[in-house]
Coordinates of C-alpha atoms and ligand atoms in Angstrom, one line a residue:
M413 CA -74.5 -102.4 34.4
K414 CA -77.6 -104.6 33.8
S415 CA -81.0 -103.2 32.9
G416 CA -83.0 -101.9 35.9
T417 CA -80.0 -101.5 38.2
V418 CA -78.7 -98.2 39.5
E419 CA -75.7 -96.7 41.1
T420 CA -76.6 -94.6 44.1
S421 CA -74.6 -91.4 45.0
N422 CA -73.0 -90.7 48.3
E423 CA -73.0 -87.0 47.6
P424 CA -75.0 -85.1 50.3
D425 CA -78.3 -83.7 49.1
G426 CA -78.3 -80.0 48.5
T427 CA -76.1 -79.5 45.5
G428 CA -76.7 -79.7 41.8
N429 CA -79.3 -78.2 39.5
G430 CA -82.3 -80.5 40.0
T431 CA -82.3 -81.9 36.5
A432 CA -82.4 -85.4 35.2
A433 CA -79.3 -84.9 32.9
A434 CA -79.6 -87.4 30.1
G435 CA -76.4 -88.3 28.3
P436 CA -76.5 -90.9 25.6
D437 CA -75.5 -93.7 28.0
R438 CA -76.4 -92.7 31.5
I439 CA -79.1 -90.7 33.3
E440 CA -78.3 -88.7 36.4
V441 CA -81.2 -88.6 38.8
H442 CA -81.4 -85.6 41.2
N443 CA -83.6 -84.9 44.2
P444 CA -85.8 -82.0 43.1
A445 CA -86.5 -81.0 46.7
T446 CA -82.8 -80.3 47.3
G447 CA -81.1 -80.4 44.0
G448 CA -78.7 -83.2 45.2
L449 CA -77.5 -86.0 43.0
L450 CA -79.2 -89.3 43.9
A451 CA -78.0 -91.9 41.4
S452 CA -77.0 -92.6 37.9
V453 CA -78.7 -95.2 35.7
D454 CA -77.6 -96.9 32.5
V455 CA -79.6 -96.2 29.4
D456 CA -80.9 -99.2 27.6
P457 CA -80.2 -98.9 23.9
P458 CA -82.7 -100.2 21.3
E459 CA -80.9 -103.6 20.9
R460 CA -81.1 -104.2 24.6
V461 CA -84.8 -103.4 24.6
A462 CA -85.4 -105.9 21.8
E463 CA -83.3 -108.5 23.6
I464 CA -85.3 -108.2 26.9
A465 CA -88.6 -108.2 25.0
T466 CA -87.6 -111.5 23.3
R467 CA -86.7 -113.0 26.7
L468 CA -90.0 -112.0 28.3
R469 CA -92.1 -113.0 25.4
A470 CA -90.5 -116.5 25.5
R471 CA -91.8 -117.0 29.1
Q472 CA -95.3 -115.5 28.6
A473 CA -97.0 -118.7 27.5
E474 CA -96.2 -120.3 30.8
W475 CA -97.5 -117.3 32.7
E476 CA -100.7 -117.4 30.7
A477 CA -101.0 -121.1 31.3
I478 CA -101.0 -120.8 35.1
G479 CA -104.4 -119.1 34.9
I480 CA -106.0 -116.2 36.8
E481 CA -105.6 -117.9 40.2
G482 CA -101.9 -118.7 39.7
R483 CA -101.2 -115.1 38.6
S484 CA -103.2 -113.7 41.5
E485 CA -101.0 -115.6 43.9
W486 CA -97.8 -114.1 42.4
L487 CA -99.3 -110.6 42.3
G488 CA -100.4 -111.1 45.9
R489 CA -96.8 -111.7 46.9
L490 CA -96.0 -108.4 45.2
R491 CA -98.7 -106.7 47.2
D492 CA -97.3 -108.2 50.4
W493 CA -93.8 -107.0 49.5
L494 CA -95.2 -103.4 48.8
I495 CA -96.9 -103.3 52.2
D496 CA -93.9 -104.8 54.1
N497 CA -91.5 -102.4 52.4
T498 CA -93.7 -99.3 52.2
E499 CA -91.3 -96.9 54.0
R500 CA -88.4 -98.0 51.9
V501 CA -90.4 -97.5 48.7
L502 CA -91.6 -94.1 49.8
D503 CA -88.1 -93.0 50.7
T504 CA -86.9 -93.7 47.1
M505 CA -90.0 -92.2 45.5
Q506 CA -89.9 -89.1 47.7
A507 CA -86.3 -88.5 46.9
E508 CA -86.6 -88.8 43.1
T509 CA -89.8 -86.7 42.9
G510 CA -89.4 -84.1 45.6
K511 CA -93.0 -85.0 46.9
V512 CA -94.0 -84.4 50.4
R513 CA -94.5 -87.6 52.4
A514 CA -98.3 -87.4 52.5
D515 CA -98.5 -87.1 48.7
A516 CA -96.2 -90.1 48.2
A517 CA -97.9 -92.3 50.8
A518 CA -101.0 -93.1 48.7
E519 CA -99.1 -94.9 45.9
P520 CA -98.3 -98.3 47.5
L521 CA -101.7 -98.6 49.0
Y522 CA -103.4 -97.8 45.7
L523 CA -101.3 -100.6 44.1
A524 CA -102.2 -103.1 46.8
D525 CA -105.9 -102.3 46.4
L526 CA -105.6 -102.6 42.6
I527 CA -104.0 -106.1 42.9
N528 CA -106.8 -107.2 45.2
F529 CA -109.4 -105.7 42.9
Y530 CA -108.2 -107.5 39.7
A531 CA -107.6 -110.7 41.6
T532 CA -111.2 -110.7 42.7
K533 CA -112.7 -109.5 39.4
A534 CA -110.5 -110.9 36.6
A535 CA -112.6 -114.0 36.2
S536 CA -115.7 -112.0 35.6
F537 CA -114.0 -109.5 33.3
I538 CA -111.9 -111.8 31.1
G539 CA -113.1 -115.3 31.9
E540 CA -114.5 -117.4 29.1
E541 CA -117.9 -116.2 27.9
S542 CA -120.7 -118.5 26.8
V543 CA -123.0 -116.8 24.3
R544 CA -126.5 -117.8 23.2
P545 CA -126.9 -117.6 19.4
H546 CA -129.1 -114.7 18.4
T547 CA -131.0 -116.8 15.8
P548 CA -132.5 -120.3 15.8
L549 CA -130.5 -121.0 12.6
L550 CA -127.4 -121.2 14.7
A551 CA -129.0 -123.3 17.4
G552 CA -126.7 -126.2 16.7
K553 CA -123.6 -124.1 17.4
K554 CA -121.8 -123.7 20.7
L555 CA -120.6 -120.1 20.9
R556 CA -117.7 -119.2 23.3
V557 CA -115.4 -116.2 23.6
Q558 CA -112.0 -116.5 25.2
Y559 CA -109.8 -113.5 26.1
R560 CA -106.2 -114.1 25.2
P561 CA -103.6 -111.5 26.3
Y562 CA -101.3 -109.6 24.0
P563 CA -98.0 -111.5 24.6
L564 CA -95.9 -108.5 25.5
V565 CA -97.3 -105.2 26.9
G566 CA -95.0 -102.2 26.9
V567 CA -95.8 -99.6 29.6
I568 CA -94.3 -96.1 29.1
S569 CA -94.9 -93.9 32.1
P570 CA -94.4 -90.3 33.3
W571 CA -92.7 -88.8 36.4
N572 CA -95.6 -87.4 38.5
F573 CA -96.8 -90.7 40.0
P574 CA -93.9 -93.0 39.1
L575 CA -95.3 -96.1 40.7
T576 CA -99.0 -95.7 40.2
L577 CA -98.7 -94.9 36.5
A578 CA -96.2 -97.7 35.8
L579 CA -97.3 -100.5 38.0
G580 CA -100.9 -99.5 38.1
D581 CA -101.0 -100.4 34.4
A582 CA -98.7 -103.3 34.6
I583 CA -100.8 -105.1 37.3
P584 CA -103.9 -105.7 35.1
A585 CA -101.7 -106.6 32.2
L586 CA -99.9 -109.2 34.2
Q587 CA -103.2 -110.4 35.7
A588 CA -104.5 -110.8 32.1
G589 CA -101.6 -113.1 31.4
A590 CA -99.3 -110.8 29.4
A591 CA -95.6 -110.3 30.0
V592 CA -94.8 -106.6 30.8
L593 CA -91.9 -104.4 30.0
L594 CA -91.9 -101.0 31.7
K595 CA -90.1 -97.8 30.7
P596 CA -90.3 -95.3 33.5
S597 CA -89.7 -91.6 33.0
E598 CA -86.0 -90.6 32.8
F599 CA -86.7 -88.2 35.7
T600 CA -87.9 -91.0 38.1
P601 CA -86.4 -94.3 37.2
L602 CA -85.5 -95.5 40.7
G603 CA -88.8 -96.5 42.4
V604 CA -89.8 -98.8 39.4
A605 CA -86.3 -100.3 39.2
E606 CA -86.4 -101.1 42.9
I607 CA -89.8 -102.9 42.6
V608 CA -88.7 -104.8 39.5
R609 CA -85.5 -105.9 41.4
A610 CA -87.7 -107.1 44.3
W611 CA -89.9 -109.1 41.9
K612 CA -86.9 -110.9 40.6
E613 CA -84.7 -111.2 43.6
E614 CA -86.9 -111.1 46.7
I615 CA -90.2 -112.4 45.5
G616 CA -88.6 -114.8 42.9
G617 CA -91.4 -114.0 40.4
P618 CA -91.6 -115.6 36.9
D619 CA -89.4 -113.8 34.3
V620 CA -92.3 -112.0 32.7
F621 CA -91.8 -108.6 34.2
D622 CA -88.9 -106.2 33.7
C623 CA -88.0 -102.6 33.1
V624 CA -85.8 -100.6 30.7
Q625 CA -84.4 -97.2 31.3
G626 CA -83.9 -94.2 29.0
T627 CA -85.6 -91.3 27.2
G628 CA -87.6 -91.2 24.0
E629 CA -85.2 -93.5 22.1
T630 CA -85.7 -96.3 24.6
G631 CA -89.4 -95.6 24.6
G632 CA -89.5 -95.8 20.8
A633 CA -87.6 -99.1 20.8
L634 CA -90.2 -100.5 23.3
I635 CA -93.0 -99.5 20.9
D636 CA -91.3 -101.4 18.1
A637 CA -90.8 -104.5 20.4
A638 CA -94.2 -104.7 22.2
D639 CA -97.5 -106.1 21.1
F640 CA -99.5 -103.4 22.9
I641 CA -98.5 -100.1 24.3
Q642 CA -99.9 -98.4 27.4
F643 CA -98.7 -94.9 27.4
T644 CA -99.2 -92.2 30.1
G645 CA -97.7 -88.7 29.4
S646 CA -98.3 -85.5 27.5
D647 CA -100.5 -85.3 24.5
R648 CA -97.5 -84.1 22.5
T649 CA -95.6 -87.3 23.2
G650 CA -98.8 -89.3 22.9
R651 CA -99.1 -88.3 19.3
R652 CA -95.5 -89.5 18.6
V653 CA -96.2 -92.8 20.3
M654 CA -99.3 -93.4 18.2
A655 CA -97.5 -92.5 15.0
R656 CA -94.6 -94.9 15.8
A657 CA -97.0 -97.6 16.8
A658 CA -98.9 -97.2 13.5
E659 CA -95.7 -98.4 11.7
T660 CA -96.1 -101.9 13.2
L661 CA -99.9 -101.7 13.6
T662 CA -99.4 -102.0 17.4
P663 CA -102.5 -101.0 19.4
V664 CA -102.1 -98.2 21.9
S665 CA -104.0 -96.9 25.0
L666 CA -103.1 -93.3 25.7
E667 CA -103.6 -91.5 29.0
L668 CA -102.8 -87.9 28.3
G669 CA -103.0 -84.5 29.7
G670 CA -106.0 -82.6 31.2
K671 CA -107.3 -79.1 32.0
D672 CA -109.8 -80.2 34.5
P673 CA -112.6 -77.8 35.4
M674 CA -114.3 -77.3 38.8
I675 CA -117.8 -75.8 38.9
V676 CA -119.0 -74.2 42.2
L677 CA -122.7 -73.6 42.2
D678 CA -124.2 -71.0 44.5
D679 CA -125.9 -73.6 46.7
A680 CA -122.5 -75.4 47.4
D681 CA -121.1 -76.0 50.9
L682 CA -118.4 -73.3 50.3
D683 CA -116.0 -74.5 53.0
R684 CA -115.9 -78.0 51.5
A685 CA -115.7 -76.5 48.0
A686 CA -112.8 -74.2 48.9
N687 CA -110.9 -76.9 50.8
A688 CA -111.4 -79.3 47.9
A689 CA -110.2 -76.7 45.4
A690 CA -107.0 -76.0 47.5
W691 CA -106.2 -79.7 47.8
G692 CA -107.3 -80.7 44.3
G693 CA -105.2 -77.9 42.8
M694 CA -102.1 -78.2 45.0
F695 CA -101.9 -81.9 45.7
N696 CA -98.6 -83.2 44.4
S697 CA -97.7 -79.6 43.6
G698 CA -100.5 -79.6 41.0
Q699 CA -98.6 -82.2 39.0
V700 CA -101.6 -84.3 38.6
C701 CA -103.3 -85.0 35.2
M702 CA -106.7 -84.7 37.0
S703 CA -105.7 -81.7 39.0
V704 CA -108.2 -78.8 39.5
E705 CA -106.8 -76.3 37.0
R706 CA -109.7 -73.9 36.3
I707 CA -112.6 -73.0 38.6
Y708 CA -115.9 -71.4 37.6
V709 CA -118.0 -70.0 40.5
E710 CA -121.6 -68.8 40.2
E711 CA -121.8 -65.1 40.9
P712 CA -123.6 -65.1 44.4
A713 CA -120.9 -67.5 45.8
Y714 CA -117.9 -66.0 44.1
D715 CA -116.6 -63.5 46.8
E716 CA -117.0 -65.9 49.7
F717 CA -115.5 -68.8 47.8
V718 CA -112.4 -66.9 46.7
A719 CA -111.9 -65.6 50.3
K720 CA -112.0 -69.1 51.7
L721 CA -109.8 -70.5 49.0
T722 CA -107.2 -67.8 49.4
A723 CA -107.1 -68.3 53.1
E724 CA -106.7 -72.1 52.8
V725 CA -103.9 -71.8 50.1
S726 CA -102.1 -69.1 52.2
R727 CA -101.8 -71.6 55.1
L728 CA -100.0 -74.3 53.0
R729 CA -96.4 -75.1 54.1
Q730 CA -94.0 -75.7 51.2
G731 CA -90.6 -77.3 51.2
A732 CA -88.5 -80.5 51.5
D733 CA -90.3 -83.0 53.6
G734 CA -89.0 -85.9 55.7
R735 CA -90.5 -89.2 56.7
A736 CA -92.9 -87.5 59.2
P737 CA -95.2 -85.2 57.3
A738 CA -94.3 -81.6 58.1
K739 CA -95.0 -79.9 54.8
D740 CA -98.1 -79.7 52.5
V741 CA -96.6 -78.9 49.1
G742 CA -93.4 -80.3 47.7
A743 CA -91.1 -79.6 44.8
M744 CA -91.6 -79.5 41.0
T745 CA -90.3 -82.8 39.8
S746 CA -89.2 -81.7 36.3
P747 CA -87.5 -78.4 35.7
N748 CA -89.1 -78.3 32.2
Q749 CA -92.5 -78.2 33.9
T750 CA -91.5 -75.4 36.3
A751 CA -90.7 -73.3 33.2
I752 CA -94.1 -74.0 31.7
V753 CA -95.9 -73.0 35.0
E754 CA -93.8 -69.8 35.1
E755 CA -94.7 -69.0 31.5
H756 CA -98.5 -69.6 32.1
V757 CA -98.5 -67.4 35.3
S758 CA -96.5 -64.6 33.6
D759 CA -98.8 -64.6 30.6
A760 CA -101.8 -64.3 32.8
L761 CA -100.4 -61.5 35.0
A762 CA -99.2 -59.6 31.9
N763 CA -102.8 -59.8 30.5
G764 CA -104.7 -58.5 33.5
A765 CA -104.9 -61.4 36.0
R766 CA -104.1 -60.9 39.7
A767 CA -102.3 -63.4 42.0
L768 CA -104.1 -63.3 45.3
V769 CA -101.6 -65.9 46.7
G770 CA -98.2 -66.9 45.3
G771 CA -97.4 -66.2 41.7
K772 CA -93.7 -66.9 41.4
R773 CA -90.9 -69.5 41.5
V774 CA -89.2 -70.0 44.9
E775 CA -85.4 -69.4 45.1
G776 CA -83.4 -72.7 45.5
P777 CA -82.0 -74.9 46.6
G778 CA -84.6 -77.2 45.1
D779 CA -87.2 -76.5 42.5
Y780 CA -90.4 -75.0 43.8
F781 CA -93.3 -72.8 42.6
E782 CA -95.4 -71.0 45.1
P783 CA -99.0 -72.3 45.5
T784 CA -100.9 -69.7 43.5
V785 CA -104.5 -68.5 43.2
L786 CA -105.2 -66.3 40.1
V787 CA -108.3 -64.2 39.6
D788 CA -109.5 -61.9 36.7
V789 CA -108.5 -64.7 34.3
D790 CA -110.2 -65.5 31.0
H791 CA -109.9 -68.1 28.2
S792 CA -107.5 -65.9 26.2
M793 CA -104.8 -66.8 28.7
K794 CA -102.6 -69.9 28.6
V795 CA -103.4 -70.7 32.2
M796 CA -107.0 -71.3 31.3
R797 CA -106.4 -73.1 28.0
D798 CA -103.3 -75.2 28.2
E799 CA -102.2 -77.8 30.8
T800 CA -100.3 -75.9 33.5
F801 CA -99.5 -79.0 35.6
G802 CA -98.3 -76.9 38.6
P803 CA -99.7 -75.5 41.9
V804 CA -101.8 -72.9 40.2
V805 CA -105.6 -72.4 39.9
G806 CA -107.4 -69.8 38.0
V807 CA -110.8 -68.7 39.3
M808 CA -113.6 -67.1 37.1
R809 CA -116.9 -65.6 38.1
V810 CA -119.8 -66.9 36.0
G811 CA -123.4 -65.7 35.7
D812 CA -125.0 -69.1 36.0
A813 CA -124.5 -72.8 35.7
E814 CA -125.1 -72.6 31.9
E815 CA -122.1 -70.3 31.5
A816 CA -120.1 -72.6 33.8
V817 CA -120.8 -75.6 31.7
R818 CA -120.1 -73.8 28.4
L819 CA -116.7 -72.6 29.7
A820 CA -115.9 -76.0 31.3
N821 CA -116.4 -77.6 27.9
D822 CA -114.5 -74.9 26.0
T823 CA -111.3 -77.0 25.9
R824 CA -109.4 -79.5 23.7
Y825 CA -109.0 -81.7 26.8
G826 CA -111.6 -83.9 28.5
L827 CA -110.0 -85.9 31.3
S828 CA -112.2 -85.3 34.4
G829 CA -113.7 -82.6 36.5
C830 CA -115.9 -81.8 39.5
V831 CA -119.1 -80.0 40.4
F832 CA -119.9 -78.7 43.9
G833 CA -123.5 -77.8 44.9
E834 CA -126.8 -79.2 46.1
R835 CA -126.5 -82.9 45.3
D836 CA -129.2 -83.3 42.7
R837 CA -128.6 -80.0 40.9
A838 CA -124.8 -80.6 40.9
E839 CA -125.3 -84.1 39.5
R840 CA -127.5 -82.7 36.7
V841 CA -124.8 -80.1 35.9
A842 CA -122.0 -82.7 36.2
R843 CA -123.6 -85.0 33.6
R844 CA -123.2 -82.2 31.0
V845 CA -119.5 -81.8 31.4
E846 CA -117.6 -83.4 28.5
C847 CA -115.0 -85.7 30.1
G848 CA -114.1 -89.2 31.1
A849 CA -115.0 -88.9 34.8
I850 CA -116.8 -86.3 36.9
N851 CA -116.9 -86.0 40.7
V852 CA -119.8 -84.4 42.5
N853 CA -118.9 -82.7 45.8
D854 CA -115.4 -84.2 45.8
V855 CA -112.1 -84.0 43.8
L856 CA -109.8 -86.6 42.3
V857 CA -111.6 -89.4 44.2
N858 CA -112.7 -91.2 41.0
Y859 CA -109.1 -92.4 40.6
L860 CA -109.6 -94.5 43.7
A861 CA -112.9 -95.9 42.5
V862 CA -111.1 -98.5 40.4
D863 CA -114.5 -100.1 39.7
V864 CA -115.3 -97.5 37.1
P865 CA -113.3 -96.5 33.9
M866 CA -110.8 -93.7 34.1
G867 CA -109.6 -92.1 30.9
G868 CA -109.8 -89.1 28.6
W869 CA -112.2 -87.8 26.0
K870 CA -111.0 -85.5 23.2
E871 CA -107.2 -84.9 23.3
S872 CA -106.9 -86.3 26.8
G873 CA -106.5 -89.8 25.5
I874 CA -107.7 -93.0 23.8
G875 CA -108.7 -96.0 26.0
F876 CA -109.4 -96.4 29.7
R877 CA -107.8 -97.9 32.8
H878 CA -109.6 -99.4 35.8
G879 CA -112.7 -101.5 35.8
E880 CA -113.5 -104.0 33.1
F881 CA -111.9 -101.8 30.4
G882 CA -108.6 -101.7 32.3
I883 CA -107.9 -105.4 31.9
K884 CA -109.9 -106.3 28.8
K885 CA -107.9 -103.9 26.7
Y886 CA -104.8 -106.1 27.2
C887 CA -106.7 -109.1 25.7
R888 CA -107.8 -110.1 22.2
P889 CA -111.2 -111.8 22.0
E890 CA -111.1 -115.2 20.3
S891 CA -114.5 -116.5 19.2
I892 CA -114.9 -120.2 19.2
V893 CA -117.8 -121.6 17.2
V894 CA -118.3 -125.3 17.7
T895 CA -120.7 -127.3 15.5
R896 CA -122.5 -129.8 17.7
F897 CA -124.0 -131.9 14.9
G898 CA -124.3 -131.9 11.1
G899 CA -124.4 -134.1 8.0
S900 CA -121.8 -134.5 5.3
R901 CA -122.6 -131.0 4.0
E902 CA -124.6 -127.9 4.8
P903 CA -127.4 -126.6 2.6
S904 CA -125.4 -123.5 1.8
W905 CA -122.3 -125.5 0.6
Y906 CA -121.6 -126.8 -2.9
P907 CA -123.1 -127.8 -5.2
Y908 CA -125.3 -124.8 -5.8
T909 CA -128.6 -126.0 -7.3
R910 CA -131.9 -124.3 -7.8
A911 CA -133.7 -126.4 -5.2
R912 CA -131.0 -125.8 -2.5
R913 CA -130.9 -122.1 -3.3
R914 CA -134.7 -121.9 -2.8
L915 CA -134.4 -123.9 0.4
V916 CA -131.7 -121.6 1.8
S917 CA -133.4 -118.3 0.8
G918 CA -136.8 -119.6 2.0
I919 CA -135.4 -120.5 5.4
G920 CA -133.6 -117.1 5.6
R921 CA -136.9 -115.2 4.8
L922 CA -138.8 -117.3 7.3
F923 CA -136.5 -116.2 10.1
Y924 CA -135.2 -112.7 9.0
A925 CA -138.1 -111.1 7.2
R926 CA -140.8 -109.4 9.3
G927 CA -144.6 -109.7 8.6
L928 CA -146.3 -113.0 7.8
A929 CA -146.6 -112.4 4.1
R930 CA -143.0 -111.6 3.7
R931 CA -141.9 -114.5 5.8
L932 CA -143.9 -116.9 3.6
G933 CA -142.7 -115.3 0.4
L934 CA -146.2 -114.2 -0.6
R935 CA -145.1 -110.5 -0.9
R936 CA -142.2 -109.6 -3.2
Ligands
NAD1907 P1 -93.9 -87.0 28.6 O1 -94.9 -87.1 27.5 O2 -92.8 -86.0 28.5 O3 -93.2 -88.4 28.9 C1 -93.9 -89.6 29.2 C2 -93.0 -90.8 28.9 O4 -92.8 -90.9 27.5 C3 -91.6 -90.7 29.5 O5 -91.3 -92.0 30.0 C4 -90.7 -90.4 28.4 O6 -89.4 -90.8 28.5 C5 -91.4 -91.1 27.2 N1 -91.1 -90.6 25.9 C6 -90.7 -89.3 25.5 N2 -90.6 -89.2 24.2 C7 -91.0 -90.5 23.7 C8 -91.1 -91.0 22.4 N3 -90.8 -90.3 21.3 N4 -91.4 -92.3 22.2 C9 -91.7 -93.0 23.3 N5 -91.7 -92.6 24.6 C10 -91.3 -91.3 24.8 O7 -94.8 -86.7 29.9 P2 -94.2 -86.3 31.4 O8 -93.7 -84.9 31.3 O9 -93.4 -87.4 31.9 O10 -95.6 -86.4 32.2 C11 -96.5 -85.3 32.3 C12 -97.7 -85.5 31.4 O11 -98.3 -86.7 31.7 C13 -98.8 -84.4 31.6 O12 -99.2 -84.0 30.4 C14 -99.9 -85.2 32.4 O13 -101.1 -84.7 32.2 C15 -99.8 -86.5 31.8 N6 -100.4 -87.5 32.7 C16 -101.5 -88.1 32.3 C17 -102.2 -89.0 33.1 C18 -103.5 -89.7 32.7 O14 -103.8 -90.7 33.3 N7 -104.2 -89.2 31.7 C19 -101.6 -89.3 34.3 C20 -100.4 -88.7 34.7 C21 -99.8 -87.8 33.8

């Protein structure tokens, strides 16, 4: 079978073990909401990855040559296809992730917005720059910077937002003029494959965009073949990606895990804060890199906040959802992740925490973990230190905002966070949290503000997506210095003579020294 194509299963949903079984040649994709087998996909071996990379690279120059407007037109057709086929795309993605409909629904719209954003902004972000020389000595030079794309960008993506985190990084790379080869997660290969197929067969897009399927071996081959790697995934894999890329000196941008804090000040609107904590912690079953994972509440607000949060989380409906949203919280997409969530919660409970809601895995079919609120937690517990990536929040009582900030920053991660409280005070507190993005009186919303950078500090990553950063990183600046006029030789060229040396250093002093005596060479 060709790369990017899949065989779908006629088996009814409701059987199987919910794993993406990865043999050496084929991947079996299951529906985590039911456990049923969905499809099996051919794995692309390293030789095939190299072959596709060569093919795409050969077409990249033409893609670059059609310019920002030409590329915007093609990407606009992709946007239209996504909008026209949203229900179909959501069906596939919902099946392979086990998401509820409402959680899946945001992805095609986000991608459409991103295409529009970069179509409008690309010229100002990566268009040619004209630069005024900083010194009169270069007044005769014309200075320009042009931004040329890396020929082939490899995008390696995870399973939690299979379209957003693959196409969301491919779109600015394509808009920059690069060819793009995607490798989606082995747990969720189907949605990306469907869109790449549409690009080729329905949209008739240029042959600069493709995908390969497989696990770490395929990902490794992509690192070897690409000129730039955009990786989203765990910090553990991110380290391996960076080490492999070092062998070929391939630049990387890494979007890794998080342990995002929420701070609730005593002057917060506690209804809004509690509802935000419930949604920010349980959205996509907590399988969100920017998910609310730890909550610090100022003492006077603690009891009321916890009561409101517990009530909100208790009301959530969990299970397999259909096209019409009838559930709030879906399945765990990867069984490996369910095991981690279970381990974190067990560790907390064994060390004195209490589960006010939830606290355990749900019996099958399907792979679910109950929406869980833990209290009496502290930083000795895994659930407050390591990325849980499940529908679990830990809530701690703090004496004041100082303690909240200290605890929020007591982590090896630094992806994002949020602060709830009176606006000015909350903003002052927010500015002290060490992370790539912070929301005041909202959660997760910075991801939709594609105008500003999104990325991690500390072990949450290297590099940023969105805004100017999100497209410029796919380009290499090329400085062009044009001499407008000049004689047969410059004063600094050969031959070196005493008179020419005095002239050059005299002119240099005149412009670069400070103070009249130094400029005129009267002071040595
Ligand atoms: P993962 O690291 O297990 O896998 C990510 C991708 O890397 C997959 O496509 C996988 O096949 C591939 N891969 C695995 N080994 C590889 C290797 N040796 N070389 C090259 N590629 C390899 O991550 P996951 O479990 O799919 O996703 C969950 C993680 O992603 C969480 O830690 C989450 O926080 C993180 N994440 C981060 C962001 C962000 O923007 N910062 C967004 C979403 C998810």
